[in-house]
Amino acid sequence: MFAGALGALVAVSLAHEAVYAVGPVAQEIFRQPAEDVPEWLPVPNPTKSFWIDSPDANPLASEGSSGSLTTDADVCIIGSGMTGISTAYHLSELLADSSNDPLSAVVLEARDFCSGATGRNGGHLTPRAFMKFSTYAELYGEHEALSSLAIEHHTSNGIVNIVKSAGLELAVDLVEGGHVDVFFDEESEIEARADYKAAHDAGADLQDVQWMDKEDMLSKFGTANSGVRISAHNLWPLKFVSGIYNITKLKRGKLSLHLHTRTPVTSMSALDSQPAGLHSRRWNLTTPRGSVACSYVVHATNAYAGHLLPHMRGSKGIVPTRGQIIAIRANASADELTKVSWSGNPGTEYWFPRPLNATEGEKPLVILGGGRVHAPGHERFVIDDSTVSPVVGEFLRGFLPDVFPGKFDKAREPEMEWTGIMGYTSQGDPFVGPVGEDYDGQYISAGFTGHGMPRAFACGEAVAQMIVANLTGQTWTAPAWLPQRYLTWNRP
Ligand SMILES: Cc1cc2nc3c(=O)[nH]c(=O)nc-3n(C[C@H](O)[C@H](O)[C@H](O)COP(=O)(O)OP(=O)(O)OC[C@H]3O[C@@H](n4cnc5c(N)ncnc54)[C@H](O)[C@@H]3O)c2cc1C
Ligand SMILES: *[C@@H]1O[C@H](CO)[C@@H](O)[C@H](O)[C@H]1NC(C)=O
Ligand SMILES: *[C@@H]1O[C@H](CO)[C@@H](O)[C@H](O)[C@H]1NC(C)=O
Ligand SMILES: *[C@@H]1O[C@H](CO)[C@@H](O)[C@H](O)[C@H]1NC(C)=O
Ligand SMILES: *[C@@H]1O[C@H](CO)[C@@H](O)[C@H](O)[C@H]1NC(C)=O
Ligand SMILES: *[C@@H]1O[C@H](CO)[C@@H](O)[C@H](O)[C@H]1NC(C)=O
């Protein structure tokens, strides 16, 4: 079923920029040879993002970057984004409920804490309600189409529940503002309505979906296009990841956690075989600061996975793809802008106003991303987030003034502009599970194709479950919310 679906990919309608409406990606984007990317590690001196570079936003930035390196751990997690820290968090949670011996884990991060896609993204936590349902049902069957929605709700609910039970709502700027998709052309709306009907017929929960005509949209939001509103949140992703790192670190439980930022893993090799079992250190990770011996390795490196796993480079693996964002001051009040988050022509451009602790008259800052398709090559195979694309930047500057006449000033320059690297896969889905033969004890959770906020946290959870099952000699059973086609062993 999974292999057969590949041939059909070319025929379906395609999502070009997937922050929200994911789906299979046009095959022509993978024609470029992987050799065009000379170096698959994060570059130094990335552009400054609102989430990372606002004052005091990243107290963990250089954590563990000096002093002695942890040279030995049961579990080595490479990457400190949403996926890597979720894996650590869930390992700690799973072990707390078990009779296992305590474990040690180390997170190795090439740059500053959470300075990859998670620290540079659009901030939307938008679980799909029904978009692309027909595409998934056609390719993989109704059951998979439903689990594709289920994982996004499982993730979003999980994140929101943790934030609320830890009292972190203000610390992470959690906003329950809903999400509106604007339709700039009739075909998009027709497609969305067909997806809605298919999801409805399959039994998806669509209670919160609200269709809005042009008049309604004009009076509520000031844009003369139709749209559809669903439930959604937005938050400060880096602060959420810091929050769950803090919880995991401080918990006096069965996982001792260490973090080393500014410590790229440049290569890895197998250690001489030792007796099988948990404490057998199978892998040697090399960093400029020394090497680390590990029993389990988790690749939470998203766009950069190909550096340590060469078979992940290119069309069957993960293609680094650069996204760009501006932070632009609106010419309207917070009340006028509302707290809704948006995407236009589902998923292509995406934006929301920053929640404001509004001093009287202050105008919100709007975080807007997209426009990638206007750049030559659509920014595919671009791994350099130390620069921005002028073409994309120009497009983004003109976008909001056109959509919301009078609410933005065309002449105003953005206060910040940055890029980040997404990890695209041809299927549009992440790889989750064991890396495969010759990589005993290694797992991957990567390739979120620009739509990671409502998926990465749960995929980290799945990998943590697999590791705990493996070390206790149990068979891992997939949770109902995990699409089967994400699993590494089901990939074509
Ligand atoms: C511009 C942009 C906008 C986006 N907007 C949204 C959005 O609004 N909503 C949404 O759902 N998704 C969005 N996404 C996607 C989302 O941000 C990602 O899917 C998600 O953050 C992936 O998390 P991650 O932890 O897997 O990867 P990352 O956050 O990229 O983490 C990987 C980490 O691994 C580190 N690393 C890589 N290689 C090595 C190595 N060899 N050694 C040590 N460390 C290494 C990197 O430095 C990085 O910190 C956007 C992405 C971008 C770039
Ligand atoms: C995490 O801990 C650091 C260091 O103690 C602290 O500065 C930061 O505010 C905490 N972050 C969150 C989101 O709780
Ligand atoms: C780990 O790899 C490094 C660099 O490749 C090497 O110098 C070191 O000896 C290795 N460690 C072990 C224990 O094999
Ligand atoms: C706004 O600021 C006040 C005072 O600093 C603080 O108590 C309150 O929690 C803030 N509200 C939000 C939503 O940040
Ligand atoms: C900005 O807002 C003011 C006050 O509402 C309005 O008079 C002005 O025309 C707006 N500017 C632009 C460029 O839309
Ligand atoms: C699970 O554990 C066994 C025994 O330690 C090991 O041989 C096997 O390779 C592990 N599986 C994975 C996927 O790591």
PDB file of N, CA and C in Angstrom, residues 110-161:
ATOM      1  N   ALA A 110      24.311  21.967  17.814  1.00  0.00           N
ATOM      2  CA  ALA A 110      25.389  22.576  17.034  1.00  0.00           C
ATOM      3  C   ALA A 110      25.559  24.068  17.330  1.00  0.00           C
ATOM      4  N   ARG A 111      24.449  24.795  17.472  1.00  0.00           N
ATOM      5  CA  ARG A 111      24.539  26.252  17.666  1.00  0.00           C
ATOM      6  C   ARG A 111      23.994  26.590  19.056  1.00  0.00           C
ATOM      7  N   ASP A 112      23.271  27.708  19.165  1.00  0.00           N
ATOM      8  CA  ASP A 112      22.644  28.048  20.436  1.00  0.00           C
ATOM      9  C   ASP A 112      21.445  27.136  20.670  1.00  0.00           C
ATOM     10  N   PHE A 113      20.995  27.098  21.910  1.00  0.00           N
ATOM     11  CA  PHE A 113      19.824  26.297  22.248  1.00  0.00           C
ATOM     12  C   PHE A 113      18.653  26.648  21.321  1.00  0.00           C
ATOM     13  N   CYS A 114      18.059  25.626  20.734  1.00  0.00           N
ATOM     14  CA  CYS A 114      16.830  25.786  19.944  1.00  0.00           C
ATOM     15  C   CYS A 114      16.955  26.844  18.837  1.00  0.00           C
ATOM     16  N   SER A 115      18.088  26.811  18.146  1.00  0.00           N
ATOM     17  CA  SER A 115      18.311  27.843  17.129  1.00  0.00           C
ATOM     18  C   SER A 115      18.043  27.356  15.705  1.00  0.00           C
ATOM     19  N   GLY A 116      17.424  26.169  15.567  1.00  0.00           N
ATOM     20  CA  GLY A 116      17.037  25.678  14.245  1.00  0.00           C
ATOM     21  C   GLY A 116      15.633  26.161  13.898  1.00  0.00           C
ATOM     22  N   ALA A 117      14.907  25.366  13.162  1.00  0.00           N
ATOM     23  CA  ALA A 117      13.576  25.758  12.692  1.00  0.00           C
ATOM     24  C   ALA A 117      12.661  26.178  13.849  1.00  0.00           C
ATOM     25  N   THR A 118      12.749  25.490  14.975  1.00  0.00           N
ATOM     26  CA  THR A 118      11.838  25.783  16.093  1.00  0.00           C
ATOM     27  C   THR A 118      12.021  27.213  16.609  1.00  0.00           C
ATOM     28  N   GLY A 119      13.253  27.722  16.540  1.00  0.00           N
ATOM     29  CA  GLY A 119      13.507  29.078  17.019  1.00  0.00           C
ATOM     30  C   GLY A 119      13.345  30.136  15.937  1.00  0.00           C
ATOM     31  N   ARG A 120      12.923  29.731  14.752  1.00  0.00           N
ATOM     32  CA  ARG A 120      12.928  30.673  13.629  1.00  0.00           C
ATOM     33  C   ARG A 120      11.637  30.577  12.822  1.00  0.00           C
ATOM     34  N   ASN A 121      10.623  29.944  13.378  1.00  0.00           N
ATOM     35  CA  ASN A 121       9.446  29.636  12.555  1.00  0.00           C
ATOM     36  C   ASN A 121       8.349  30.681  12.682  1.00  0.00           C
ATOM     37  N   GLY A 122       7.140  30.312  12.236  1.00  0.00           N
ATOM     38  CA  GLY A 122       6.027  31.242  12.246  1.00  0.00           C
ATOM     39  C   GLY A 122       5.242  31.251  13.553  1.00  0.00           C
ATOM     40  N   GLY A 123       5.455  30.256  14.409  1.00  0.00           N
ATOM     41  CA  GLY A 123       4.810  30.236  15.719  1.00  0.00           C
ATOM     42  C   GLY A 123       3.397  29.680  15.759  1.00  0.00           C
ATOM     43  N   HIS A 124       2.922  29.191  14.614  1.00  0.00           N
ATOM     44  CA  HIS A 124       1.542  28.677  14.571  1.00  0.00           C
ATOM     45  C   HIS A 124       1.476  27.265  15.145  1.00  0.00           C
ATOM     46  N   LEU A 125       0.516  27.050  16.014  1.00  0.00           N
ATOM     47  CA  LEU A 125       0.219  25.699  16.491  1.00  0.00           C
ATOM     48  C   LEU A 125      -1.172  25.373  15.959  1.00  0.00           C
ATOM     49  N   THR A 126      -1.224  25.040  14.687  1.00  0.00           N
ATOM     50  CA  THR A 126      -2.504  24.869  13.998  1.00  0.00           C
ATOM     51  C   THR A 126      -2.692  23.414  13.575  1.00  0.00           C
ATOM     52  N   PRO A 127      -3.476  22.664  14.338  1.00  0.00           N
ATOM     53  CA  PRO A 127      -3.757  21.296  13.901  1.00  0.00           C
ATOM     54  C   PRO A 127      -4.773  21.316  12.763  1.00  0.00           C
ATOM     55  N   ARG A 128      -4.477  20.632  11.694  1.00  0.00           N
ATOM     56  CA  ARG A 128      -5.425  20.614  10.579  1.00  0.00           C
ATOM     57  C   ARG A 128      -6.748  20.028  11.026  1.00  0.00           C
ATOM     58  N   ALA A 129      -7.853  20.637  10.601  1.00  0.00           N
ATOM     59  CA  ALA A 129      -9.171  20.091  10.899  1.00  0.00           C
ATOM     60  C   ALA A 129      -9.616  19.143   9.794  1.00  0.00           C
ATOM     61  N   PHE A 130      -9.311  19.526   8.552  1.00  0.00           N
ATOM     62  CA  PHE A 130      -9.770  18.693   7.423  1.00  0.00           C
ATOM     63  C   PHE A 130      -8.976  18.915   6.141  1.00  0.00           C
ATOM     64  N   MET A 131      -8.184  19.993   6.070  1.00  0.00           N
ATOM     65  CA  MET A 131      -7.469  20.311   4.833  1.00  0.00           C
ATOM     66  C   MET A 131      -6.676  19.104   4.351  1.00  0.00           C
ATOM     67  N   LYS A 132      -6.717  18.853   3.050  1.00  0.00           N
ATOM     68  CA  LYS A 132      -5.979  17.760   2.394  1.00  0.00           C
ATOM     69  C   LYS A 132      -6.515  16.384   2.774  1.00  0.00           C
ATOM     70  N   PHE A 133      -7.677  16.324   3.403  1.00  0.00           N
ATOM     71  CA  PHE A 133      -8.202  15.014   3.801  1.00  0.00           C
ATOM     72  C   PHE A 133      -8.380  14.097   2.589  1.00  0.00           C
ATOM     73  N   SER A 134      -8.955  14.629   1.507  1.00  0.00           N
ATOM     74  CA  SER A 134      -9.211  13.792   0.322  1.00  0.00           C
ATOM     75  C   SER A 134      -7.907  13.251  -0.254  1.00  0.00           C
ATOM     76  N   THR A 135      -6.875  14.111  -0.270  1.00  0.00           N
ATOM     77  CA  THR A 135      -5.580  13.681  -0.801  1.00  0.00           C
ATOM     78  C   THR A 135      -5.057  12.481  -0.010  1.00  0.00           C
ATOM     79  N   TYR A 136      -5.083  12.608   1.302  1.00  0.00           N
ATOM     80  CA  TYR A 136      -4.585  11.515   2.138  1.00  0.00           C
ATOM     81  C   TYR A 136      -5.443  10.266   1.995  1.00  0.00           C
ATOM     82  N   ALA A 137      -6.756  10.440   1.954  1.00  0.00           N
ATOM     83  CA  ALA A 137      -7.652   9.284   1.847  1.00  0.00           C
ATOM     84  C   ALA A 137      -7.400   8.539   0.533  1.00  0.00           C
ATOM     85  N   GLU A 138      -7.221   9.307  -0.540  1.00  0.00           N
ATOM     86  CA  GLU A 138      -6.968   8.718  -1.846  1.00  0.00           C
ATOM     87  C   GLU A 138      -5.650   7.924  -1.858  1.00  0.00           C
ATOM     88  N   LEU A 139      -4.631   8.511  -1.249  1.00  0.00           N
ATOM     89  CA  LEU A 139      -3.305   7.889  -1.290  1.00  0.00           C
ATOM     90  C   LEU A 139      -3.161   6.733  -0.311  1.00  0.00           C
ATOM     91  N   TYR A 140      -3.734   6.884   0.878  1.00  0.00           N
ATOM     92  CA  TYR A 140      -3.404   5.948   1.959  1.00  0.00           C
ATOM     93  C   TYR A 140      -4.625   5.302   2.617  1.00  0.00           C
ATOM     94  N   GLY A 141      -5.819   5.690   2.200  1.00  0.00           N
ATOM     95  CA  GLY A 141      -7.029   5.139   2.811  1.00  0.00           C
ATOM     96  C   GLY A 141      -7.562   6.028   3.922  1.00  0.00           C
ATOM     97  N   GLU A 142      -8.822   5.808   4.243  1.00  0.00           N
ATOM     98  CA  GLU A 142      -9.513   6.678   5.192  1.00  0.00           C
ATOM     99  C   GLU A 142      -8.913   6.617   6.599  1.00  0.00           C
ATOM    100  N   HIS A 143      -8.478   5.427   7.001  1.00  0.00           N
ATOM    101  CA  HIS A 143      -7.951   5.267   8.354  1.00  0.00           C
ATOM    102  C   HIS A 143      -6.697   6.130   8.549  1.00  0.00           C
ATOM    103  N   GLU A 144      -5.801   6.082   7.571  1.00  0.00           N
ATOM    104  CA  GLU A 144      -4.593   6.925   7.645  1.00  0.00           C
ATOM    105  C   GLU A 144      -4.947   8.407   7.581  1.00  0.00           C
ATOM    106  N   ALA A 145      -5.937   8.728   6.757  1.00  0.00           N
ATOM    107  CA  ALA A 145      -6.336  10.138   6.648  1.00  0.00           C
ATOM    108  C   ALA A 145      -6.823  10.640   8.002  1.00  0.00           C
ATOM    109  N   LEU A 146      -7.548   9.786   8.722  1.00  0.00           N
ATOM    110  CA  LEU A 146      -8.027  10.189  10.045  1.00  0.00           C
ATOM    111  C   LEU A 146      -6.882  10.262  11.056  1.00  0.00           C
ATOM    112  N   SER A 147      -5.931   9.325  10.990  1.00  0.00           N
ATOM    113  CA  SER A 147      -4.830   9.407  11.955  1.00  0.00           C
ATOM    114  C   SER A 147      -3.932  10.603  11.639  1.00  0.00           C
ATOM    115  N   SER A 148      -3.916  11.045  10.371  1.00  0.00           N
ATOM    116  CA  SER A 148      -3.157  12.258  10.020  1.00  0.00           C
ATOM    117  C   SER A 148      -3.722  13.478  10.730  1.00  0.00           C
ATOM    118  N   LEU A 149      -5.028  13.489  10.951  1.00  0.00           N
ATOM    119  CA  LEU A 149      -5.628  14.565  11.740  1.00  0.00           C
ATOM    120  C   LEU A 149      -5.398  14.310  13.226  1.00  0.00           C
ATOM    121  N   ALA A 150      -5.502  13.024  13.615  1.00  0.00           N
ATOM    122  CA  ALA A 150      -5.414  12.685  15.046  1.00  0.00           C
ATOM    123  C   ALA A 150      -4.067  13.095  15.639  1.00  0.00           C
ATOM    124  N   ILE A 151      -2.974  12.873  14.905  1.00  0.00           N
ATOM    125  CA  ILE A 151      -1.664  13.206  15.491  1.00  0.00           C
ATOM    126  C   ILE A 151      -1.574  14.714  15.749  1.00  0.00           C
ATOM    127  N   GLU A 152      -2.203  15.505  14.884  1.00  0.00           N
ATOM    128  CA  GLU A 152      -2.098  16.957  15.047  1.00  0.00           C
ATOM    129  C   GLU A 152      -2.899  17.427  16.268  1.00  0.00           C
ATOM    130  N   HIS A 153      -4.020  16.771  16.509  1.00  0.00           N
ATOM    131  CA  HIS A 153      -4.795  17.124  17.705  1.00  0.00           C
ATOM    132  C   HIS A 153      -4.138  16.576  18.966  1.00  0.00           C
ATOM    133  N   HIS A 154      -3.586  15.364  18.862  1.00  0.00           N
ATOM    134  CA  HIS A 154      -2.858  14.803  20.000  1.00  0.00           C
ATOM    135  C   HIS A 154      -1.707  15.738  20.391  1.00  0.00           C
ATOM    136  N   THR A 155      -0.970  16.223  19.410  1.00  0.00           N
ATOM    137  CA  THR A 155       0.165  17.111  19.680  1.00  0.00           C
ATOM    138  C   THR A 155      -0.290  18.418  20.293  1.00  0.00           C
ATOM    139  N   SER A 156      -1.247  19.076  19.636  1.00  0.00           N
ATOM    140  CA  SER A 156      -1.673  20.394  20.123  1.00  0.00           C
ATOM    141  C   SER A 156      -2.276  20.299  21.513  1.00  0.00           C
ATOM    142  N   ASN A 157      -3.136  19.295  21.725  1.00  0.00           N
ATOM    143  CA  ASN A 157      -3.723  19.146  23.056  1.00  0.00           C
ATOM    144  C   ASN A 157      -2.645  18.857  24.088  1.00  0.00           C
ATOM    145  N   GLY A 158      -1.675  18.021  23.714  1.00  0.00           N
ATOM    146  CA  GLY A 158      -0.590  17.689  24.637  1.00  0.00           C
ATOM    147  C   GLY A 158       0.190  18.931  25.032  1.00  0.00           C
ATOM    148  N   ILE A 159       0.534  19.747  24.052  1.00  0.00           N
ATOM    149  CA  ILE A 159       1.302  20.961  24.326  1.00  0.00           C
ATOM    150  C   ILE A 159       0.491  21.917  25.213  1.00  0.00           C
ATOM    151  N   VAL A 160      -0.757  22.132  24.836  1.00  0.00           N
ATOM    152  CA  VAL A 160      -1.593  23.072  25.591  1.00  0.00           C
ATOM    153  C   VAL A 160      -1.798  22.566  27.016  1.00  0.00           C
ATOM    154  N   ASN A 161      -2.000  21.258  27.186  1.00  0.00           N
ATOM    155  CA  ASN A 161      -2.194  20.705  28.534  1.00  0.00           C
ATOM    156  C   ASN A 161      -0.963  20.878  29.411  1.00  0.00           C
TER     157      ASN A 161
END
